[in-house]
Short mmCIF file of C-alpha atoms in Angstrom, two decimals:
data_model
loop_
_atom_site.label_atom_id
_atom_site.label_comp_id
_atom_site.label_asym_id
_atom_site.label_seq_id
_atom_site.Cartn_x
_atom_site.Cartn_y
_atom_site.Cartn_z
CA MET R 202 47.68 76.25 -106.77
CA SER R 203 44.04 76.27 -107.92
CA SER R 204 41.42 77.99 -109.94
CA LEU R 205 37.89 76.65 -109.38
CA GLY R 206 38.20 73.56 -111.66
CA PHE R 207 39.78 72.02 -114.80
CA TYR R 208 38.79 71.46 -118.31
CA LEU R 209 37.88 68.06 -119.71
CA SER R 210 37.29 67.90 -123.50
CA GLY R 211 36.64 71.53 -123.48
CA ARG R 212 34.00 71.40 -120.75
CA PHE R 213 34.66 73.12 -117.40
CA VAL R 214 34.59 70.51 -114.52
CA PRO R 215 34.56 72.17 -111.04
CA TYR R 216 36.68 70.42 -108.45
CA TYR R 217 34.19 70.34 -105.80
CA GLY R 218 31.46 68.75 -107.99
CA PHE R 219 34.07 66.40 -109.48
CA MET R 220 35.30 65.23 -106.06
CA ILE R 221 31.82 64.81 -104.69
CA ALA R 222 31.05 62.73 -107.80
CA LEU R 223 34.06 60.63 -107.37
CA GLY R 224 33.26 60.06 -103.65
CA LEU R 225 29.67 59.00 -104.52
CA LEU R 226 30.83 56.69 -107.32
CA LEU R 227 33.49 54.90 -105.01
CA ASN R 228 30.64 54.55 -102.40
CA ILE R 229 28.32 52.67 -104.68
CA PRO R 230 30.41 49.41 -104.61
CA LEU R 231 31.14 49.96 -100.82
CA ALA R 232 27.44 50.29 -100.05
CA TYR R 233 26.65 47.30 -102.26
CA ILE R 234 29.20 45.18 -100.48
CA GLN R 235 27.81 46.28 -97.10
CA ILE R 236 24.24 45.45 -98.13
CA ARG R 237 25.31 41.96 -99.27
CA ARG R 238 27.29 41.49 -96.02
CA PHE R 239 24.33 42.34 -93.94
CA ARG R 240 21.91 40.37 -96.25
CA LEU R 241 19.55 43.29 -96.83
CA SER R 242 17.16 44.29 -99.67
CA ILE R 243 18.69 46.43 -102.34
CA ASP R 244 15.30 47.92 -103.33
CA ASN R 245 14.67 49.11 -99.90
CA PHE R 246 18.29 50.44 -99.74
CA MET R 247 17.52 52.43 -102.95
CA ILE R 248 14.29 53.85 -101.48
CA ILE R 249 16.09 54.96 -98.29
CA CYS R 250 18.90 56.46 -100.33
CA GLY R 251 16.62 58.27 -102.68
CA ILE R 252 14.36 59.73 -99.97
CA SER R 253 17.49 60.71 -97.78
CA GLY R 254 19.01 62.36 -100.91
CA LEU R 255 15.80 64.45 -101.53
CA PHE R 256 15.33 65.44 -97.93
CA GLY R 257 19.19 65.96 -97.46
CA ILE R 258 19.35 68.31 -100.54
CA LEU R 259 16.25 70.19 -99.27
CA GLY R 260 17.52 70.61 -95.80
CA ALA R 261 21.17 71.59 -96.84
CA LYS R 262 19.69 74.06 -99.34
CA MET R 263 17.23 75.65 -96.91
CA LEU R 264 19.84 76.18 -94.22
CA TYR R 265 22.22 77.71 -96.81
CA LEU R 266 19.42 80.03 -97.87
CA LEU R 267 18.68 80.95 -94.26
CA VAL R 268 22.33 81.74 -93.52
CA SER R 269 22.63 83.87 -96.75
CA VAL R 270 19.13 85.36 -96.69
CA GLY R 271 20.66 88.86 -96.78
CA ASP R 272 22.38 88.22 -100.13
CA LEU R 273 19.19 87.04 -101.88
CA ASP R 274 17.52 89.39 -104.49
CA PHE R 275 13.79 88.81 -103.85
CA SER R 276 12.85 90.94 -106.77
CA ARG R 277 14.26 88.45 -109.15
CA ILE R 278 12.62 85.35 -107.40
CA LYS R 279 10.38 84.79 -110.40
CA ASP R 280 13.24 84.58 -112.83
CA ILE R 281 13.91 80.91 -113.76
CA SER R 282 17.66 81.53 -114.41
CA TYR R 283 17.95 83.27 -110.96
CA ILE R 284 16.28 80.16 -109.39
CA GLY R 285 18.88 77.95 -111.25
CA ALA R 286 21.73 80.20 -109.98
CA ILE R 287 20.33 79.70 -106.45
CA MET R 288 20.02 75.98 -106.91
CA ARG R 289 23.55 75.71 -107.99
CA GLY R 290 24.66 78.18 -105.25
CA GLY R 291 25.70 76.28 -102.21
CA PHE R 292 24.63 73.75 -99.34
CA VAL R 293 25.25 73.57 -95.64
CA PHE R 294 26.13 70.09 -94.63
CA PHE R 295 24.37 70.35 -91.10
CA GLY R 296 21.20 71.15 -92.95
CA GLY R 297 21.45 67.96 -94.93
CA ILE R 298 21.91 65.88 -91.68
CA ILE R 299 18.65 67.44 -90.31
CA GLY R 300 16.93 66.61 -93.58
CA LEU R 301 18.28 63.02 -93.26
CA PHE R 302 16.65 62.71 -89.89
CA PHE R 303 13.19 63.59 -91.46
CA ALA R 304 13.97 61.29 -94.35
CA LEU R 305 14.62 58.31 -91.98
CA LEU R 306 11.44 59.04 -90.00
CA PHE R 307 9.53 59.31 -93.35
CA CYS R 308 10.83 55.88 -94.42
CA LYS R 309 9.96 54.34 -91.14
CA ARG R 310 6.56 55.87 -90.44
CA ARG R 311 5.01 56.28 -93.93
CA LEU R 312 6.73 53.40 -95.89
CA GLY R 313 7.18 50.94 -93.04
CA ILE R 314 10.86 50.26 -93.75
CA THR R 315 12.98 49.26 -90.84
CA VAL R 316 15.92 51.75 -91.45
CA GLN R 317 18.07 50.64 -88.51
CA PRO R 318 19.95 47.74 -90.21
CA TYR R 319 20.52 49.86 -93.24
CA LEU R 320 22.01 52.70 -91.14
CA GLN R 321 24.08 50.23 -89.29
CA ALA R 322 25.56 48.72 -92.61
CA CYS R 323 26.03 51.80 -94.68
CA LEU R 324 26.38 54.87 -92.46
CA GLY R 325 30.13 54.82 -92.88
CA CYS R 326 29.67 55.75 -96.52
CA VAL R 327 28.50 59.21 -95.65
CA PRO R 328 31.64 60.64 -94.01
CA ILE R 329 33.71 58.93 -96.70
CA ALA R 330 31.86 60.77 -99.43
CA HIS R 331 31.90 64.00 -97.43
CA GLY R 332 35.66 63.65 -97.10
CA PHE R 333 35.97 63.68 -100.94
CA GLY R 334 33.87 66.94 -100.92
CA ARG R 335 36.40 68.47 -98.51
CA ILE R 336 39.28 67.55 -100.84
CA GLY R 337 37.25 69.38 -103.59
CA CYS R 338 37.07 72.38 -101.25
CA LEU R 339 40.80 72.23 -100.80
CA LEU R 340 41.38 72.05 -104.57
CA ALA R 341 38.89 74.83 -105.21
CA GLY R 342 40.13 77.04 -102.42
CA CYS R 343 36.92 77.38 -100.51
CA CYS R 344 36.34 76.81 -96.77
CA TYR R 345 39.96 77.73 -96.30
CA GLY R 346 41.93 77.90 -92.98
CA ILE R 347 43.59 80.62 -90.87
CA PRO R 348 46.84 82.11 -91.96
CA TYR R 349 49.54 79.69 -90.98
CA GLY R 350 53.14 79.31 -91.93
CA GLY R 351 54.11 75.83 -90.64
CA ARG R 352 54.49 72.48 -92.11
CA PHE R 353 51.81 71.37 -94.71
CA SER R 354 50.50 74.94 -95.10
CA VAL R 355 48.71 75.66 -98.28
CA VAL R 356 49.49 78.60 -100.50
CA TYR R 357 47.01 79.50 -103.32
CA THR R 358 48.52 81.33 -106.23
CA ASN R 359 45.33 81.51 -108.48
CA SER R 360 42.19 81.22 -106.36
CA GLY R 361 39.15 83.42 -106.78
CA LEU R 362 37.99 82.40 -103.27
CA ALA R 363 41.07 82.03 -100.94
CA PRO R 364 43.51 84.83 -100.22
CA CYS R 365 46.49 84.20 -102.66
CA GLY R 366 50.16 84.25 -101.83
CA ILE R 367 49.97 83.52 -98.04
CA GLY R 368 50.30 80.15 -96.24
CA LEU R 369 46.91 78.89 -94.83
CA PHE R 370 46.16 76.11 -92.48
CA PRO R 371 44.94 73.07 -94.47
CA VAL R 372 41.66 72.75 -92.57
CA GLN R 373 39.82 71.09 -95.43
CA LEU R 374 42.41 68.23 -95.68
CA VAL R 375 42.39 67.72 -91.75
CA GLU R 376 38.65 67.33 -92.01
CA ALA R 377 38.81 65.06 -94.93
CA LEU R 378 41.24 62.75 -93.20
CA LEU R 379 39.25 62.82 -89.94
CA GLU R 380 36.08 62.03 -92.03
CA TRP R 381 37.65 59.09 -93.69
CA ILE R 382 38.88 57.67 -90.28
CA ILE R 383 35.40 58.04 -88.79
CA GLY R 384 33.86 56.38 -91.99
CA GLY R 385 36.42 53.61 -91.91
CA CYS R 386 35.75 52.99 -88.19
CA LEU R 387 31.97 53.01 -88.80
CA LEU R 388 32.28 50.49 -91.59
CA ALA R 389 34.74 48.29 -89.82
CA PHE R 390 32.82 47.96 -86.69
CA SER R 391 29.37 48.16 -88.12
CA PRO R 392 28.26 44.59 -87.25
CA LYS R 393 29.04 45.30 -83.55
CA LEU R 394 27.29 48.61 -83.46
CA LYS R 395 23.74 47.55 -82.66
CA GLY R 396 20.60 49.67 -82.75
CA ASN R 397 21.17 53.36 -83.58
CA LEU R 398 24.56 53.32 -81.88
CA SER R 399 26.41 54.01 -85.07
CA LEU R 400 24.19 56.97 -86.10
CA PHE R 401 24.53 58.70 -82.71
CA LEU R 402 28.22 57.97 -82.48
CA TYR R 403 28.83 59.39 -85.93
CA LEU R 404 26.59 62.45 -85.21
CA LEU R 405 28.48 63.09 -81.91
CA VAL R 406 32.03 62.67 -83.24
CA TYR R 407 31.60 64.66 -86.39
CA SER R 408 29.79 67.45 -84.48
CA LEU R 409 32.83 67.71 -82.11
CA VAL R 410 35.31 67.52 -84.84
CA ARG R 411 33.52 70.27 -86.86
CA PHE R 412 33.00 72.41 -83.74
CA CYS R 413 36.92 72.27 -83.21
CA LEU R 414 37.81 72.69 -86.77
CA GLU R 415 35.55 75.76 -87.24
CA PHE R 416 37.97 77.77 -85.15
CA PHE R 417 40.64 77.12 -87.68
CA ARG R 418 38.60 78.40 -90.53
CA TYR R 419 39.07 81.80 -91.94
CA ASP R 420 36.49 81.98 -94.76
CA GLU R 421 33.68 84.68 -94.42
CA ARG R 422 29.95 84.18 -94.45
CA ARG R 423 30.01 81.83 -91.67
CA GLY R 424 26.76 83.12 -89.98
CA GLU R 425 27.59 84.15 -86.39
CA LEU R 426 25.68 84.20 -83.05
CA GLY R 427 27.30 84.79 -79.81
CA GLY R 428 30.90 84.36 -81.19
CA LEU R 429 30.12 80.85 -82.49
CA SER R 430 29.37 80.10 -86.28
CA THR R 431 26.09 78.55 -87.38
CA SER R 432 27.84 75.10 -87.85
CA GLN R 433 29.26 75.37 -84.35
CA LEU R 434 25.79 76.20 -82.75
CA LEU R 435 24.27 73.35 -84.78
CA GLY R 436 27.08 71.12 -83.86
CA LEU R 437 26.67 71.82 -80.16
CA LEU R 438 22.94 71.09 -80.54
CA ILE R 439 23.52 67.84 -82.51
CA ALA R 440 26.18 66.73 -80.05
CA THR R 441 23.85 67.31 -77.04
CA PHE R 442 21.08 65.44 -78.66
CA SER R 443 23.37 62.69 -79.53
CA VAL R 444 24.74 62.30 -76.10
CA CYS R 445 21.12 61.99 -74.76
CA GLN R 446 20.28 59.37 -77.27
CA LEU R 447 23.40 57.39 -76.74
CA PHE R 448 22.69 57.42 -72.88
CA LYS R 449 19.15 56.21 -73.72
CA GLU R 450 20.56 53.44 -75.99
CA PHE R 451 23.04 52.28 -73.32
CA GLN R 452 20.37 52.26 -70.83
CA ASP R 453 18.13 49.93 -73.13
CA PHE R 454 21.06 47.63 -73.66
CA TYR R 455 21.84 47.45 -69.87
CA LYS R 456 18.17 46.71 -69.19
CA ALA R 457 17.90 44.15 -71.88
CA LYS R 458 21.13 42.48 -70.64
CA HIS R 459 20.05 42.21 -67.02
CA ARG R 460 16.39 41.16 -67.71
CA MET Q 962 4.75 53.22 -109.43
CA GLY Q 963 6.71 51.47 -112.28
CA VAL Q 964 5.08 53.64 -115.07
CA ALA Q 965 5.63 56.83 -113.01
CA SER Q 966 9.19 55.97 -112.40
CA LEU Q 967 9.61 55.37 -116.15
CA VAL Q 968 8.07 58.67 -117.03
CA VAL Q 969 10.00 60.69 -114.45
CA GLY Q 970 13.23 58.81 -115.34
CA ILE Q 971 12.92 59.65 -118.95
CA ILE Q 972 12.27 63.27 -118.33
CA SER Q 973 15.38 63.52 -115.99
CA LEU Q 974 17.31 61.67 -118.69
CA LEU Q 975 16.32 64.26 -121.36
CA ILE Q 976 16.99 67.13 -119.03
CA GLY Q 977 20.42 65.66 -118.38
CA LEU Q 978 21.16 65.11 -122.04
CA VAL Q 979 19.54 68.29 -123.41
CA SER Q 980 19.73 71.11 -120.96
CA ALA Q 981 23.09 70.68 -119.33
CA GLY Q 982 23.88 73.03 -116.52
CA LEU Q 983 20.77 75.25 -116.32
CA PHE Q 984 18.27 72.59 -115.34
CA GLY Q 985 20.75 70.02 -114.28
CA TRP Q 986 19.48 70.22 -110.61
CA LEU Q 987 15.92 69.73 -111.68
CA GLY Q 988 17.01 66.53 -113.63
CA GLY Q 989 18.66 65.29 -110.65
CA ILE Q 990 15.93 65.80 -108.25
CA LEU Q 991 13.46 64.28 -110.78
CA GLY Q 992 15.96 61.44 -111.31
CA ILE Q 993 16.04 60.77 -107.49
CA ILE Q 994 12.21 60.72 -107.33
CA GLY Q 995 12.35 58.29 -110.24
CA ILE Q 996 14.82 56.08 -108.33
CA VAL Q 997 12.44 56.02 -105.23
CA LEU Q 998 9.39 55.28 -107.34
CA GLY Q 999 11.22 52.53 -109.40
CA ALA Q 1000 12.47 50.71 -106.16
CA LEU Q 1001 8.97 50.91 -104.67
CA GLY Q 1002 7.50 49.57 -107.95
CA ARG Q 1003 10.11 46.70 -107.95
CA LYS Q 1004 9.33 46.02 -104.31
CA ASN Q 1005 5.56 45.83 -104.77
CA ALA Q 1006 5.40 44.19 -108.17
CA PRO Q 1007 4.37 40.60 -108.48
CA GLU Q 1008 6.99 37.96 -109.02
CA GLY Q 1009 8.56 38.48 -112.62
CA LYS Q 1010 6.45 41.57 -113.43
CA SER Q 1011 8.87 44.34 -112.44
CA GLY Q 1012 10.22 44.99 -115.88
CA ILE Q 1013 8.71 48.56 -116.23
CA ALA Q 1014 9.82 49.51 -112.65
CA THR Q 1015 13.37 48.13 -113.53
CA ALA Q 1016 13.39 50.16 -116.81
CA GLY Q 1017 12.32 53.28 -114.78
CA LEU Q 1018 14.89 52.65 -112.23
CA VAL Q 1019 17.75 52.37 -114.69
CA CYS Q 1020 16.56 55.55 -116.62
CA SER Q 1021 16.26 57.41 -113.35
CA ILE Q 1022 19.81 56.38 -112.13
CA ILE Q 1023 21.30 57.45 -115.43
CA GLY Q 1024 19.25 60.78 -115.48
CA THR Q 1025 20.52 61.40 -111.89
CA VAL Q 1026 24.03 60.87 -112.69
CA LEU Q 1027 23.83 63.13 -115.84
CA GLY Q 1028 21.79 65.84 -114.19
CA LEU Q 1029 23.22 65.92 -110.59
CA LEU Q 1030 26.77 64.70 -110.67
CA LEU Q 1031 27.98 65.87 -114.14
CA TYR Q 1032 26.21 69.13 -114.74
CA VAL Q 1033 25.34 70.64 -111.38
CA ALA Q 1034 28.77 70.29 -110.46
CA CYS Q 1035 29.43 73.78 -109.35
CA VAL Q 1036 27.80 73.53 -106.07
CA ALA Q 1037 28.59 73.90 -102.58
CA CYS Q 1038 30.99 76.41 -101.35
CA VAL Q 1039 32.18 77.31 -104.80
CA GLY Q 1040 31.33 80.98 -105.15
CA GLY Q 1041 27.59 80.33 -104.41
CA LEU Q 1042 26.86 83.72 -103.15
CA ALA Q 1043 28.62 85.30 -106.09
CA ALA Q 1044 26.12 83.57 -108.40
CA ILE Q 1045 23.19 84.62 -106.31
CA GLY Q 1046 24.16 88.24 -105.74
#
């Protein structure tokens, strides 16, 4: 299966971009329903989304450039078409999450918006959109898994990215399914997850999922330190941070309950 | 805020319509800035006077969709480094 995309009215549409767009478009009504369900301001929601988007793109792109700094041609850095190629190049999801943190801080401190209820209501949309991105990866043949001949293995016959003709573990599909399960749980239980509980639970679970799935990935350029990939190291850091924050949240709840 | 949103939104809309792939990312980023400015404008405007901010918001949303989602498509893992190198 697969080249990098398909043609729609003569225009090339890459799978990854198409699936991300599809995920975002499906998320708009989902987020709207949640905003109405929690009786929140749609303007504040758009401000938080916009700023999160900007900071997220910046964080994801910066981390990607950091990981692939050796491949950059600094002599062409003033060339606008080269800048365009870099901007279309790639992103690292964990960089986006770091950017998201700064965005939420900015909204809270500089704009005076209480972000907690918006997070509680709409955080589940993030893994759902991300899951669609992973399906895009599966279709395009990037972020592929280790050689594997068992059930549900994927064999690419026409991919410029994945090795063709051998069975591969469908790591992208597994990650997408897990993301949708996480997203569904977050949306379903959002009214019960008070405070920042939903955020730190999501970060903890996703970090652990990603840490484990990285062992099943076979694509190159993962960035490596001490036998672990960049995403695994960041995953461990974020998971540790989330556990500390969850512990703090539970302590606060306990104190409030027994006051 | 409303006027700034309208200006940025129109620029992102034009980039999305005219430049397609090459500056699509720029149109997308300008569109997102327009959405933030438009929403801030609507929030801070007196009752019934948020027309310009709403227009800016709509232009910015369309500009973002055109720029970011339809034209920058390539993205993420897809042979990024090949394009850079």
